[in-house]
Each structure stands twice: as C-alpha cells, then as structure tokens.
Amino acid sequence: MTDSGQNLDESGHIAVIGMAGRFPGARDIDEFWNNLASGLDTITREPARPVRTGAVPFADGPTYVPARGLLENPEWFDAGYFGYSDDEAHVLDPQFRVFLECAVAALEHAGQDPDRCPGPVGVYGGSTETAHLQTVQDHRERFPDLTDDDLLLAAAPEFLASRTAERLGLSGPATTVQSACATALVAVHLAVQGLLGGDCDLALAGGVAVHVPPKQPGYSEDGILSSDGVTRTFDARGDGTVASSGVGIVVLKRLADALADGDRVLAVVRGSAVTNDGSARIGFTAPSIEGQSAAIRAAQLTAGVDAGTITYVEAHGTATPLGDPVEVAALTRAFQQHTDELGFCSIGSVKSNIGHADTAAGAAGLIKTILALEHAAIPPSLHFQEPNREIDFASGPFRVATRYTPWRPRVGPRRAGVSAFGIGGVNSHVVLEEAPAPRSGGPIRSEQLLVVSARTPAALSAAAANLAAFLRRAPETVLADVAWTLQTGRQEHPYRAFTVADRAADAAAALTALAGGAADVTRATARDREVVLLLPGTGGRPGPGWHPLAEPEYERSFAACLEALAPEQAAAVHEALSDAREDRPSDLAVHDICVFAREYSLARLWIRWGVRPARVFGTGTGALVAAVLADVLDLPDALRLLVARAHRAESGRAVTLDGLVAGIRVGQPRIPLLSAQDARWYDAAGAAPDAAWWAREWSGSERGHAALAALLAEDRVLLQPGPGTVPSPSAWGGRSPLTPLGDSGNEGEALASVLDTLGRLWADGVSVGWSGFHDGVPRAKVHLPGHPFERRPYLLRPPEPVVGPGSAGLVPGAPWSATAPADAATSGPADGGGPDGGTLPLVLDLFRRVLALSEVDPEDSFFDLGGDSLIAARVLAEVREHLPVEITVKSLFAAPTALEFAEFLDARLSGGDPSTHGRQE
C-alpha cells in the first residue's frame, strides 16, 4: 500500500533530529547550505599540468587540472576535550579525530546529552583508507612506548565506531561500516534498522574521509577523476568527478519518541534499502541498472509511498560517461513502477559542488537533502548544460535542478530520495519526507534560567559569547525553548555559569558580560553534590501574599495539606490567606498550618526539581515538615500533631505530645534527619528513638543551636526553601545557607530569586532534574551554537621519499632509473631485484602499496591479490609519473603478474616489442 499524503505512522518511521558536517568550503552545515543555495563550487584547483605518458610530458599533449575538495585545518583537534594526551592525539587517525568532534556537534545540534539518554545510544559509521598508519610507523622513534597493537587500535578503520562509543560513553551498537562510496548511507540504513529493532534508542550515523596531509591530486586517463577538475553530473562534457574530503553525521530517533520528547524533527526517514549487484555485471567496478533499481524500489516499498509523490532525488552522480546513464536508467525503472508522468521530479548531485567525498559522500547528499526539506527549496546542481547523450531525460520523470527553486509539490508533503553507490556493487537508497508540524510546548514562566558549561574557563567564555550572538541574531527564538535545550540537551561540564532573564536581549547582555569576565564562573568540584534542607518553621503572618510561586508542584502539595485537614480547619486557612486585614483575630493553629504547608510545599517543589535532600533538619514547625520528608510521619498525622500542639499552647497548657505520638505510626528516617534536641543524625540504619523522644523533638521548644556544629562539619550545600532562619544569622560564621525566598509577596521577584538559587546549586555541582523542573512537560528543542572546541594542530608528515630501485616511497614526476644496481646479478626476487635489474622492484613496490600487502611475490597476479580495474588505474598513474612509457589498463590485464608486468615495462623502455613479454595487450 502506498501513501500520497502525509499520514505518518509514528511507530514505523525514524526522525532526523540533528546533524553536523564539515565539507570543502564549509566549516559547518549552515555554511554548507549557504554555499549550496548560492550555487558555489568549493573545489580547490591548481594550474593545468600536462598528462604524463612517461617521465617527460609531451609539450603539445593533453593536460589535466589537479583538483581536490579540502577541509579547513583538518589536522586541528581538541585533544583535551576527549581526554587524549598530545602523543595519543598525534597517533590517532585524523579521521577518528574529525569524526569525534563531528559526533559531539551532531549530538548538540540535536539537543541530546548521551550521559542522560534513558536508553542505549548507537553509532554507525566508516572511514576511508589513508596513509596515516604508515606515517606513524615512519615516526616510531617519537613514540617509543607505542606497540603495534596500540597503533592498530588508534588508526585501523575498523575501530572508528568503537573508539567513538568509548570516548562519548555510548552503550548501544558500535558498528563500523566499510562499503566504499556507499558507506555513510549504508550506516544510516543500519542505524534505522537498529532503532526499529530496539537495539538502541538514539543513533549517530555517517562517514568520514580525510587525508592529513592532503592527498596530492592525481589523474589517470583510465580513472574516474575529471580531467579539468570539474564534476559535471549528467552533462555531455562530464568525464569524472573530483576527489574530496568530508565528514557528516546525522542523529536519528524513533519518530514517536522524538515527538513525545519535544525534539526538533528535521526530516523523517520513511524507508531505506541496501542491495548488491551480485555477479550480473560486466566487472567488479561496473555499475548495474538492476542492482541500483532494486535498492531504490525496495526503499520506496519500505517507505510505503508512491514514487509519483517523490519530487527530488539526490543522485550519486559521479559524472562518469557510464555511471550517470546507468543511475538515471535505474531510477527511471524504479519510478515507472508507479507513474509514467514525465519531468516532475528534480534531480541533482552535491558532487557538482564539493566533489566526491568518498566514504562521506552519502552523508553529504543526505544532509544536503535534509537542509533542502528544511528550507523548502531545491539548490542548483552545478555545471549542467547539455545532457549526457546516453541519458534520455525527455522520456523519464526527471529534470536536472539547474537553479535555486522553491520546493512546492502539487500535492502532499515534500519527499525525496537519496542514493549512494559503492564500487564493488553496493547500492543504498533512502526515502525522506519533510518533518511534521511541531507540537506546542507547555506553559512558559515569566523568567527563564539559562545554564552554560564548558571544559575550561576559556571555552566557557567562548560558549557564552556564541550564545549571546545567537540570541541577538535570532531574538524571535522562544527563550523558554533555549533554556530547555541548554538544560537538557548539553553535556554538563565542570566550569559552569548561568543567567536568569525574561527577554532574549537581557539574556544576551548578561551572557556578554559573562564572556567578558564580569560575572562569576563556578567550577563544579564534584558532580551530584549533596544538599541539606533546612526547615526553620517560621515565616510571618499569613495573608494574600503568602504563596510565593505559582508552580504546579507547589500548588499540588499545598492542596494536599488542606485535604488532610478537617473541613472547618481548611476553610479557616482559606479565609486567613485571603484576608488582608491587619486587625483580624489571630489563630495559632491556622498560622502554624500555613507555615507548615508553605514550607512543605516549597520542599516538595525542590524535590520535584531533582534537588533531592541527602539530609534534612527542621526546628519548630519545620521539625514536623522534616519528619514527613524523611518518611517518619505521614502528612495527615503530622498536621494532627501540629494542630494539637497549637491548641495546647493557646490554652496555656504545657505542650506535650507523648500521648498522641504513642498512637500513630512513626517510621525510621529514610533520609538522615538531624535532631534539634541532641544534635545527632538519625537514619534507617540506627536504633529507632522511642515515642517520648519524638514527642520532645516535635514539641517546638528546640531551636537547633546545638545542631549547628553537626551541619557545618560536612561539606554539603545548605538550602533553606522558605523564609526564616535556622538558627540565627550570626551563628553561621560566613557559611550561610541559600535562602531564595524572603517575605515578599512579589511573585516575579520570588521566581527570579528561586531560579537564581537553582542556577547556583547547578553551578555548584548539584544534580537537577530538568524534566521535573518543567513539570514533566517537555518544551521544543532548538538548534543552538555548539561547544567551542579548543583545537591545536596535530600533524605528522610523511618522511621525504628516497628515489631509486627498491625504495618504499616514490617522488611524483621523478624518473625511475631502469639501470640495475651494482649487485643486481646476484639479487633475486626475495630482495627486490629482477633477473636483469629493471623495473621489477618498482612493480613489486606498487603492487604492495596499492593492495595494502606486506609483500608480493613476482609470480603473484595483481587481480588474484584483490586488484581490479579501478585500483589498476592507480598503478598505471604512478607508473606514468616515473617511467617514459605509454600504457593503458589493458596492459595490466595482458601482463597481470608482477614479473610479467615488469618485463612488459622493460620492453617498452628498451624500445622492444612488448608482445614477447607476458600476454598480448
């Protein structure tokens, strides 16, 4: 069954709730979109060079433009943020470093703190092959304690995902994907399956391809790289793509969970599929219409959508004369299973902007398409003028998007397909849909608490400055949503600061002052610092200003106190709280009930906000509040004792509660409770006091002076939720408790004061339950500036190569000497010499390096060792750089063993007939 409208089954689809990326010319996804929307080509190009057919180029021969897509400063890394030493950072694969930072940025963009995610978080991703492992080997003298195992764990591609999981504390699947150019999109598919199958509740998925230092641009007439350094996808002049770097990660969550949690949904993954071409193709590196079409069709069926409702396709689009026609034919075949409509679907490729980002290519295309859905616009696919002669756009559903166009489907929601195909036959396709309308958030307080943290004071100042700049750029952003995102969607670092504000402009001003050093920065010396609640049991005359806060938990708790009273007592309390007369008759029982109810309700409010007391201490009426909080008394019994005590005091009788206490349930303190009468802590593990002891404790006569030493003996945060003082201000010796409330009836001032106190507690390391702070009603997440990394360069350069037979490294453009070394007559295959010297050492070295083998026997076939036509093109490109010979891929097919190929080259160099060496070309 297919769907032509937005009728989402939330349980069966996946939300994209965040993403991050770095691509050529773009340090983040905002710059990436600006480049795409502006139609910018961000490839770095050098002046044209002659194509070498030997060591000396032909003066009038063909030329090529060396080109590459480069990241800005990919060697720079914040090692300290991830707990790495400088040596460890140097050894760690730069791709791992870039991927780690991108993963943090993606999580922050999504407003997700992995430390506080209720379920497992997975990571799926892959990287490309680089020379970093060999470069570290070449610098082993710098790292004398580095073992081979250490090196593999730090640089082998299979450890990318597990390294990320270990550093970020992710407990879900850590799956490294190696599917060539389809890696990132296959990772997304696997993450989707993991979420739907319950393996994880949140997932990161993407890919990275970075060479540090940058890989030198190369060109082979037999390869897939463009001769002029331009990727002309679908164009008649297209002759290949440009090698590029990049990293991209998306954060995924089940759609139903994302909507329930208030996450900002960027797009919906309706379906995905992965296939392989199998053996039904002309060669290992050749694409297949059947395989690609099967993946596209399977994704559409999984998504449950009619292909006629998909109005944009982000193609793989490598701009090769063969690849583009095959891809369009496969797409057309899949789409025409549903519709014969012509030209309704735009098609494009990000490779026309940034080149081919290798293992990150699928992530680049996916992120581009999600941004297009977000902005309701299709950016142009560049360099298209005339279609490839093998593509018949006029007879199919597609038209190339050549200009920036508002995206307005005729019916239904915006939907798109994204493809990524890997050499070797891997085909992946994802069907996306625009995000559903966001749900409304809960009630908004008049004041908001904005919290900021960082790993160092300098990073904290930068974070505050960046947040202030954001609020100035986007003053329309709901400040309550900003606060919610900061509170729940950021990792809590040791250096902390906060501000309380009612407007974005005021918040920006306060944050700017913080960044400039004009506000306090607190270092949380310990996480989850313990709090002692102080309950003095005093607080003025009840009246209309008695309730300090209009908070739901406060109101529920106050109502629970009144419900526990006799009806006439509850009515008397209501009357007292609404009577503003100064000369109204006093009633001690009503007064004490009001004091008790307010203090109890404020304590319950702080507990609801996650500030759970590790200790409680009360005096007077507060002693009964402490008993209820510690589960020694239930609420109705505490109020009965309170009323009885007040009546006896008003009648002039001695206040004794022995008889009453003996008749009620008195439990062991579940929270340690400090006694005002003997200055001892009582808890569930100790001996239970008798009824007479509790009667004295609750008589109201003890004021707690003797207990002060016990309070101050331990390094806990002291919090007094209500007004009053325990015991007297002068007794604290400079260590006064936090007292957010006075006797003011101004609710706005009270709220600001309470939020300021909550900010101080959080900054001091006290755990806060932010969901409870918002009374369980999540607000909307917003995308805010991420953590400002404090990067430094970590660069290992390959050593200068040595030129000559048997050397491990070759200088591009330097001629290879075909002269035999002095000991050539006695050397054999084992030591790299040939029967008569010649090019065998060069060939053995090339085979070994491009196939990543430790050694190669002269009789080994290049193709039996794992080579293919694409890798062969790399071998030939290097041969042309060093030897004055004209060769093609057919040459290697004709002479596939190292010895045969070397004999072929020797014959060419000597001017002989190569047909006598190896098989015929």
PDB file of C-alpha atoms in Angstrom, residues 581-826:
ATOM      1  CA  ARG A 581      -6.838  43.000  57.412  1.00  0.00           C
ATOM      2  CA  GLU A 582      -4.122  43.732  59.897  1.00  0.00           C
ATOM      3  CA  ASP A 583      -6.550  43.604  62.855  1.00  0.00           C
ATOM      4  CA  ARG A 584      -8.091  40.203  62.120  1.00  0.00           C
ATOM      5  CA  PRO A 585      -8.084  37.771  65.079  1.00  0.00           C
ATOM      6  CA  SER A 586      -5.040  35.553  65.262  1.00  0.00           C
ATOM      7  CA  ASP A 587      -5.333  31.773  65.324  1.00  0.00           C
ATOM      8  CA  LEU A 588      -2.140  29.892  66.232  1.00  0.00           C
ATOM      9  CA  ALA A 589      -3.309  26.627  64.671  1.00  0.00           C
ATOM     10  CA  VAL A 590      -4.155  28.346  61.383  1.00  0.00           C
ATOM     11  CA  HIS A 591      -0.846  30.200  61.458  1.00  0.00           C
ATOM     12  CA  ASP A 592       1.151  27.022  62.057  1.00  0.00           C
ATOM     13  CA  ILE A 593      -0.769  25.148  59.367  1.00  0.00           C
ATOM     14  CA  CYS A 594       0.032  27.901  56.890  1.00  0.00           C
ATOM     15  CA  VAL A 595       3.711  27.859  57.862  1.00  0.00           C
ATOM     16  CA  PHE A 596       3.822  24.069  57.640  1.00  0.00           C
ATOM     17  CA  ALA A 597       2.015  23.890  54.298  1.00  0.00           C
ATOM     18  CA  ARG A 598       4.184  26.538  52.662  1.00  0.00           C
ATOM     19  CA  GLU A 599       7.440  25.053  53.904  1.00  0.00           C
ATOM     20  CA  TYR A 600       6.368  21.536  52.999  1.00  0.00           C
ATOM     21  CA  SER A 601       5.192  22.625  49.528  1.00  0.00           C
ATOM     22  CA  LEU A 602       8.397  24.511  48.816  1.00  0.00           C
ATOM     23  CA  ALA A 603      10.452  21.499  49.893  1.00  0.00           C
ATOM     24  CA  ARG A 604       8.374  19.253  47.651  1.00  0.00           C
ATOM     25  CA  LEU A 605       8.917  21.732  44.798  1.00  0.00           C
ATOM     26  CA  TRP A 606      12.697  21.498  45.117  1.00  0.00           C
ATOM     27  CA  ILE A 607      12.484  17.722  45.270  1.00  0.00           C
ATOM     28  CA  ARG A 608      10.320  17.743  42.143  1.00  0.00           C
ATOM     29  CA  TRP A 609      13.053  19.791  40.500  1.00  0.00           C
ATOM     30  CA  GLY A 610      15.504  16.995  41.219  1.00  0.00           C
ATOM     31  CA  VAL A 611      17.187  18.597  44.241  1.00  0.00           C
ATOM     32  CA  ARG A 612      16.764  15.564  46.457  1.00  0.00           C
ATOM     33  CA  PRO A 613      17.978  16.150  50.003  1.00  0.00           C
ATOM     34  CA  ALA A 614      20.687  13.911  51.383  1.00  0.00           C
ATOM     35  CA  ARG A 615      19.872  15.255  54.882  1.00  0.00           C
ATOM     36  CA  VAL A 616      17.005  17.221  56.463  1.00  0.00           C
ATOM     37  CA  PHE A 617      16.916  19.399  59.561  1.00  0.00           C
ATOM     38  CA  GLY A 618      13.997  21.319  60.992  1.00  0.00           C
ATOM     39  CA  THR A 619      13.103  23.266  64.082  1.00  0.00           C
ATOM     40  CA  GLY A 620       9.701  24.222  65.486  1.00  0.00           C
ATOM     41  CA  THR A 621       7.032  23.567  62.889  1.00  0.00           C
ATOM     42  CA  GLY A 622       9.848  22.701  60.493  1.00  0.00           C
ATOM     43  CA  ALA A 623      10.718  19.642  62.567  1.00  0.00           C
ATOM     44  CA  LEU A 624       7.355  18.124  61.588  1.00  0.00           C
ATOM     45  CA  VAL A 625       7.971  19.039  57.931  1.00  0.00           C
ATOM     46  CA  ALA A 626      11.348  17.289  58.159  1.00  0.00           C
ATOM     47  CA  ALA A 627       9.675  14.222  59.652  1.00  0.00           C
ATOM     48  CA  VAL A 628       7.238  13.991  56.731  1.00  0.00           C
ATOM     49  CA  LEU A 629      10.002  14.433  54.137  1.00  0.00           C
ATOM     50  CA  ALA A 630      12.068  11.710  55.850  1.00  0.00           C
ATOM     51  CA  ASP A 631       9.029   9.383  55.906  1.00  0.00           C
ATOM     52  CA  VAL A 632       8.944   9.281  59.704  1.00  0.00           C
ATOM     53  CA  LEU A 633       5.380  10.663  59.676  1.00  0.00           C
ATOM     54  CA  ASP A 634       2.694  10.705  57.052  1.00  0.00           C
ATOM     55  CA  LEU A 635       1.162  14.063  56.146  1.00  0.00           C
ATOM     56  CA  PRO A 636      -2.218  13.752  57.984  1.00  0.00           C
ATOM     57  CA  ASP A 637      -0.549  12.623  61.242  1.00  0.00           C
ATOM     58  CA  ALA A 638       1.943  15.481  61.123  1.00  0.00           C
ATOM     59  CA  LEU A 639      -0.879  18.006  60.697  1.00  0.00           C
ATOM     60  CA  ARG A 640      -2.868  16.461  63.576  1.00  0.00           C
ATOM     61  CA  LEU A 641       0.174  16.794  65.850  1.00  0.00           C
ATOM     62  CA  LEU A 642       0.665  20.367  64.652  1.00  0.00           C
ATOM     63  CA  VAL A 643      -2.938  21.380  65.429  1.00  0.00           C
ATOM     64  CA  ALA A 644      -2.884  19.644  68.801  1.00  0.00           C
ATOM     65  CA  ARG A 645       0.335  21.398  69.743  1.00  0.00           C
ATOM     66  CA  ALA A 646      -1.082  24.787  68.767  1.00  0.00           C
ATOM     67  CA  HIS A 647      -4.306  24.260  70.734  1.00  0.00           C
ATOM     68  CA  ARG A 648      -2.414  23.276  73.883  1.00  0.00           C
ATOM     69  CA  ALA A 649      -0.119  26.280  73.566  1.00  0.00           C
ATOM     70  CA  GLU A 650      -3.088  28.645  73.094  1.00  0.00           C
ATOM     71  CA  SER A 651      -4.869  27.218  76.191  1.00  0.00           C
ATOM     72  CA  GLY A 652      -1.817  27.802  78.317  1.00  0.00           C
ATOM     73  CA  ARG A 653      -1.141  24.146  78.925  1.00  0.00           C
ATOM     74  CA  ALA A 654       2.306  22.589  78.715  1.00  0.00           C
ATOM     75  CA  VAL A 655       2.970  21.364  75.192  1.00  0.00           C
ATOM     76  CA  THR A 656       3.388  17.611  75.481  1.00  0.00           C
ATOM     77  CA  LEU A 657       2.680  15.249  72.603  1.00  0.00           C
ATOM     78  CA  ASP A 658       3.556  11.938  74.285  1.00  0.00           C
ATOM     79  CA  GLY A 659       0.065  10.504  74.173  1.00  0.00           C
ATOM     80  CA  LEU A 660      -0.580  11.494  70.601  1.00  0.00           C
ATOM     81  CA  VAL A 661       2.761  10.234  69.335  1.00  0.00           C
ATOM     82  CA  ALA A 662       2.225   6.897  71.015  1.00  0.00           C
ATOM     83  CA  GLY A 663      -0.951   6.377  68.963  1.00  0.00           C
ATOM     84  CA  ILE A 664       0.407   6.986  65.453  1.00  0.00           C
ATOM     85  CA  ARG A 665       2.807   5.237  63.086  1.00  0.00           C
ATOM     86  CA  VAL A 666       6.337   6.522  63.468  1.00  0.00           C
ATOM     87  CA  GLY A 667       8.801   5.126  60.956  1.00  0.00           C
ATOM     88  CA  GLN A 668      12.573   5.042  60.672  1.00  0.00           C
ATOM     89  CA  PRO A 669      14.001   8.051  58.801  1.00  0.00           C
ATOM     90  CA  ARG A 670      14.565   7.137  55.137  1.00  0.00           C
ATOM     91  CA  ILE A 671      16.533  10.371  54.771  1.00  0.00           C
ATOM     92  CA  PRO A 672      19.023  11.090  57.580  1.00  0.00           C
ATOM     93  CA  LEU A 673      17.423  13.570  59.953  1.00  0.00           C
ATOM     94  CA  LEU A 674      19.287  15.861  62.324  1.00  0.00           C
ATOM     95  CA  SER A 675      17.807  16.207  65.785  1.00  0.00           C
ATOM     96  CA  ALA A 676      17.429  19.675  67.260  1.00  0.00           C
ATOM     97  CA  GLN A 677      17.474  18.309  70.803  1.00  0.00           C
ATOM     98  CA  ASP A 678      20.655  16.185  70.788  1.00  0.00           C
ATOM     99  CA  ALA A 679      22.445  17.266  67.556  1.00  0.00           C
ATOM    100  CA  ARG A 680      22.638  13.686  66.277  1.00  0.00           C
ATOM    101  CA  TRP A 681      21.852  12.266  62.858  1.00  0.00           C
ATOM    102  CA  TYR A 682      19.173   9.563  62.748  1.00  0.00           C
ATOM    103  CA  ASP A 683      18.682   7.262  59.790  1.00  0.00           C
ATOM    104  CA  ALA A 684      17.251   3.888  58.841  1.00  0.00           C
ATOM    105  CA  ALA A 685      20.370   2.014  59.931  1.00  0.00           C
ATOM    106  CA  GLY A 686      20.442   3.245  63.521  1.00  0.00           C
ATOM    107  CA  ALA A 687      18.383   2.430  66.570  1.00  0.00           C
ATOM    108  CA  ALA A 688      14.871   3.873  66.479  1.00  0.00           C
ATOM    109  CA  PRO A 689      14.085   6.535  69.130  1.00  0.00           C
ATOM    110  CA  ASP A 690      11.051   5.872  71.302  1.00  0.00           C
ATOM    111  CA  ALA A 691       7.773   7.790  71.209  1.00  0.00           C
ATOM    112  CA  ALA A 692       8.747  10.046  74.098  1.00  0.00           C
ATOM    113  CA  TRP A 693      11.890  11.122  72.254  1.00  0.00           C
ATOM    114  CA  TRP A 694       9.913  12.011  69.153  1.00  0.00           C
ATOM    115  CA  ALA A 695       7.334  13.855  71.249  1.00  0.00           C
ATOM    116  CA  ARG A 696      10.061  16.108  72.626  1.00  0.00           C
ATOM    117  CA  GLU A 697      11.547  16.581  69.158  1.00  0.00           C
ATOM    118  CA  TRP A 698       8.226  17.810  67.808  1.00  0.00           C
ATOM    119  CA  SER A 699       7.158  19.901  70.762  1.00  0.00           C
ATOM    120  CA  GLY A 700       8.514  23.047  69.098  1.00  0.00           C
ATOM    121  CA  SER A 701      10.743  24.083  72.001  1.00  0.00           C
ATOM    122  CA  GLU A 702      14.130  23.217  70.492  1.00  0.00           C
ATOM    123  CA  ARG A 703      15.636  25.912  68.264  1.00  0.00           C
ATOM    124  CA  GLY A 704      18.605  23.933  66.887  1.00  0.00           C
ATOM    125  CA  HIS A 705      21.620  25.915  68.094  1.00  0.00           C
ATOM    126  CA  ALA A 706      23.333  22.778  69.340  1.00  0.00           C
ATOM    127  CA  ALA A 707      22.928  21.119  65.948  1.00  0.00           C
ATOM    128  CA  LEU A 708      24.784  23.828  64.065  1.00  0.00           C
ATOM    129  CA  ALA A 709      28.197  22.200  64.539  1.00  0.00           C
ATOM    130  CA  ALA A 710      26.904  18.950  63.014  1.00  0.00           C
ATOM    131  CA  LEU A 711      25.583  20.857  59.993  1.00  0.00           C
ATOM    132  CA  LEU A 712      28.825  22.707  59.386  1.00  0.00           C
ATOM    133  CA  ALA A 713      31.063  19.670  59.920  1.00  0.00           C
ATOM    134  CA  GLU A 714      30.288  18.280  56.483  1.00  0.00           C
ATOM    135  CA  ASP A 715      30.797  19.805  53.027  1.00  0.00           C
ATOM    136  CA  ARG A 716      27.214  19.770  51.819  1.00  0.00           C
ATOM    137  CA  VAL A 717      25.186  22.502  50.199  1.00  0.00           C
ATOM    138  CA  LEU A 718      22.741  24.089  52.660  1.00  0.00           C
ATOM    139  CA  LEU A 719      19.372  25.058  51.182  1.00  0.00           C
ATOM    140  CA  GLN A 720      16.514  26.708  53.040  1.00  0.00           C
ATOM    141  CA  PRO A 721      13.455  26.587  50.735  1.00  0.00           C
ATOM    142  CA  GLY A 722      11.275  29.008  52.723  1.00  0.00           C
ATOM    143  CA  PRO A 723      11.721  32.211  54.707  1.00  0.00           C
ATOM    144  CA  GLY A 724      13.071  32.379  58.250  1.00  0.00           C
ATOM    145  CA  THR A 725      16.458  31.484  59.682  1.00  0.00           C
ATOM    146  CA  VAL A 726      17.898  28.332  61.289  1.00  0.00           C
ATOM    147  CA  PRO A 727      19.124  29.071  63.867  1.00  0.00           C
ATOM    148  CA  SER A 728      20.245  32.748  63.779  1.00  0.00           C
ATOM    149  CA  PRO A 729      22.207  34.570  61.057  1.00  0.00           C
ATOM    150  CA  SER A 730      25.209  35.286  63.256  1.00  0.00           C
ATOM    151  CA  ALA A 731      25.740  31.624  64.080  1.00  0.00           C
ATOM    152  CA  TRP A 732      26.768  30.525  60.580  1.00  0.00           C
ATOM    153  CA  GLY A 733      30.234  32.019  60.613  1.00  0.00           C
ATOM    154  CA  GLY A 734      30.173  33.091  56.977  1.00  0.00           C
ATOM    155  CA  ARG A 735      28.672  29.886  55.614  1.00  0.00           C
ATOM    156  CA  SER A 736      25.038  30.880  55.341  1.00  0.00           C
ATOM    157  CA  PRO A 737      22.521  28.641  53.597  1.00  0.00           C
ATOM    158  CA  LEU A 738      20.970  29.532  50.277  1.00  0.00           C
ATOM    159  CA  THR A 739      17.686  31.298  51.052  1.00  0.00           C
ATOM    160  CA  PRO A 740      15.825  32.061  47.818  1.00  0.00           C
ATOM    161  CA  LEU A 741      12.694  33.497  49.463  1.00  0.00           C
ATOM    162  CA  GLY A 742      12.007  36.360  51.808  1.00  0.00           C
ATOM    163  CA  ASP A 743       8.589  37.556  52.877  1.00  0.00           C
ATOM    164  CA  SER A 744       7.974  39.499  49.668  1.00  0.00           C
ATOM    165  CA  GLY A 745       4.625  38.990  48.032  1.00  0.00           C
ATOM    166  CA  ASN A 746       6.011  39.917  44.581  1.00  0.00           C
ATOM    167  CA  GLU A 747       5.725  36.686  42.618  1.00  0.00           C
ATOM    168  CA  GLY A 748       8.027  37.842  39.805  1.00  0.00           C
ATOM    169  CA  GLU A 749      10.824  38.683  42.219  1.00  0.00           C
ATOM    170  CA  ALA A 750      10.288  35.396  44.042  1.00  0.00           C
ATOM    171  CA  LEU A 751      10.533  33.388  40.823  1.00  0.00           C
ATOM    172  CA  ALA A 752      13.706  35.175  39.728  1.00  0.00           C
ATOM    173  CA  SER A 753      15.226  34.570  43.159  1.00  0.00           C
ATOM    174  CA  VAL A 754      14.286  30.895  43.162  1.00  0.00           C
ATOM    175  CA  LEU A 755      15.689  30.396  39.644  1.00  0.00           C
ATOM    176  CA  ASP A 756      18.871  32.178  40.677  1.00  0.00           C
ATOM    177  CA  THR A 757      19.223  29.757  43.585  1.00  0.00           C
ATOM    178  CA  LEU A 758      18.601  26.786  41.310  1.00  0.00           C
ATOM    179  CA  GLY A 759      21.307  28.109  38.985  1.00  0.00           C
ATOM    180  CA  ARG A 760      23.724  28.421  41.907  1.00  0.00           C
ATOM    181  CA  LEU A 761      23.000  24.864  43.007  1.00  0.00           C
ATOM    182  CA  TRP A 762      23.557  23.549  39.481  1.00  0.00           C
ATOM    183  CA  ALA A 763      26.775  25.538  39.099  1.00  0.00           C
ATOM    184  CA  ASP A 764      27.983  24.086  42.396  1.00  0.00           C
ATOM    185  CA  GLY A 765      27.558  20.540  41.106  1.00  0.00           C
ATOM    186  CA  VAL A 766      24.117  19.694  42.469  1.00  0.00           C
ATOM    187  CA  SER A 767      22.117  17.395  40.204  1.00  0.00           C
ATOM    188  CA  VAL A 768      18.948  18.993  38.818  1.00  0.00           C
ATOM    189  CA  GLY A 769      16.014  17.060  37.355  1.00  0.00           C
ATOM    190  CA  TRP A 770      15.161  19.333  34.469  1.00  0.00           C
ATOM    191  CA  SER A 771      12.133  17.317  33.385  1.00  0.00           C
ATOM    192  CA  GLY A 772      10.645  17.806  36.846  1.00  0.00           C
ATOM    193  CA  PHE A 773      11.594  21.454  36.711  1.00  0.00           C
ATOM    194  CA  HIS A 774       9.296  21.694  33.692  1.00  0.00           C
ATOM    195  CA  ASP A 775       6.718  19.534  35.480  1.00  0.00           C
ATOM    196  CA  GLY A 776       7.170  16.680  33.018  1.00  0.00           C
ATOM    197  CA  VAL A 777       6.044  18.727  30.017  1.00  0.00           C
ATOM    198  CA  PRO A 778       8.927  18.998  27.516  1.00  0.00           C
ATOM    199  CA  ARG A 779       9.429  22.135  25.554  1.00  0.00           C
ATOM    200  CA  ALA A 780      10.718  22.307  21.994  1.00  0.00           C
ATOM    201  CA  LYS A 781      14.406  21.800  21.311  1.00  0.00           C
ATOM    202  CA  VAL A 782      16.140  24.496  19.285  1.00  0.00           C
ATOM    203  CA  HIS A 783      19.448  24.410  17.459  1.00  0.00           C
ATOM    204  CA  LEU A 784      21.989  26.426  19.416  1.00  0.00           C
ATOM    205  CA  PRO A 785      25.725  27.057  18.996  1.00  0.00           C
ATOM    206  CA  GLY A 786      27.766  24.011  19.948  1.00  0.00           C
ATOM    207  CA  HIS A 787      30.724  23.580  22.258  1.00  0.00           C
ATOM    208  CA  PRO A 788      33.653  25.787  21.200  1.00  0.00           C
ATOM    209  CA  PHE A 789      36.482  23.321  20.700  1.00  0.00           C
ATOM    210  CA  GLU A 790      39.943  24.484  21.761  1.00  0.00           C
ATOM    211  CA  ARG A 791      41.886  22.978  18.899  1.00  0.00           C
ATOM    212  CA  ARG A 792      45.605  22.600  18.310  1.00  0.00           C
ATOM    213  CA  PRO A 793      47.401  21.174  15.265  1.00  0.00           C
ATOM    214  CA  TYR A 794      48.422  17.508  15.387  1.00  0.00           C
ATOM    215  CA  LEU A 795      50.259  16.778  12.160  1.00  0.00           C
ATOM    216  CA  LEU A 796      52.670  14.000  11.236  1.00  0.00           C
ATOM    217  CA  ARG A 797      54.163  14.472   7.817  1.00  0.00           C
ATOM    218  CA  PRO A 798      55.378  11.532   5.741  1.00  0.00           C
ATOM    219  CA  PRO A 799      59.176  11.471   5.510  1.00  0.00           C
ATOM    220  CA  GLU A 800      60.802  12.709   2.344  1.00  0.00           C
ATOM    221  CA  PRO A 801      60.830   9.716  -0.021  1.00  0.00           C
ATOM    222  CA  VAL A 802      64.030   8.238  -1.348  1.00  0.00           C
ATOM    223  CA  VAL A 803      64.274   7.820  -5.102  1.00  0.00           C
ATOM    224  CA  GLY A 804      65.674   4.679  -6.609  1.00  0.00           C
ATOM    225  CA  PRO A 805      65.086   0.990  -7.185  1.00  0.00           C
ATOM    226  CA  GLY A 806      63.626  -0.779  -4.176  1.00  0.00           C
ATOM    227  CA  SER A 807      62.706   2.446  -2.393  1.00  0.00           C
ATOM    228  CA  ALA A 808      59.482   2.412  -0.400  1.00  0.00           C
ATOM    229  CA  GLY A 809      58.437   5.868  -1.470  1.00  0.00           C
ATOM    230  CA  LEU A 810      58.427   7.492  -4.879  1.00  0.00           C
ATOM    231  CA  VAL A 811      58.635  11.130  -5.793  1.00  0.00           C
ATOM    232  CA  PRO A 812      55.821  12.016  -8.219  1.00  0.00           C
ATOM    233  CA  GLY A 813      57.274  13.125 -11.524  1.00  0.00           C
ATOM    234  CA  ALA A 814      60.771  11.812 -10.844  1.00  0.00           C
ATOM    235  CA  PRO A 815      62.002   9.318 -13.460  1.00  0.00           C
ATOM    236  CA  TRP A 816      62.664   5.774 -12.355  1.00  0.00           C
ATOM    237  CA  SER A 817      66.118   4.517 -13.083  1.00  0.00           C
ATOM    238  CA  ALA A 818      65.938   1.296 -15.102  1.00  0.00           C
ATOM    239  CA  THR A 819      69.647   0.732 -14.570  1.00  0.00           C
ATOM    240  CA  ALA A 820      70.370  -2.315 -12.472  1.00  0.00           C
ATOM    241  CA  PRO A 821      72.059  -1.804  -9.097  1.00  0.00           C
ATOM    242  CA  ALA A 822      75.589  -2.958  -8.616  1.00  0.00           C
ATOM    243  CA  ASP A 823      74.512  -6.252  -7.031  1.00  0.00           C
ATOM    244  CA  ALA A 824      71.706  -6.953  -9.496  1.00  0.00           C
ATOM    245  CA  ALA A 825      73.425 -10.027 -10.876  1.00  0.00           C
ATOM    246  CA  THR A 826      73.235 -11.763  -7.526  1.00  0.00           C
TER     247      THR A 826
END
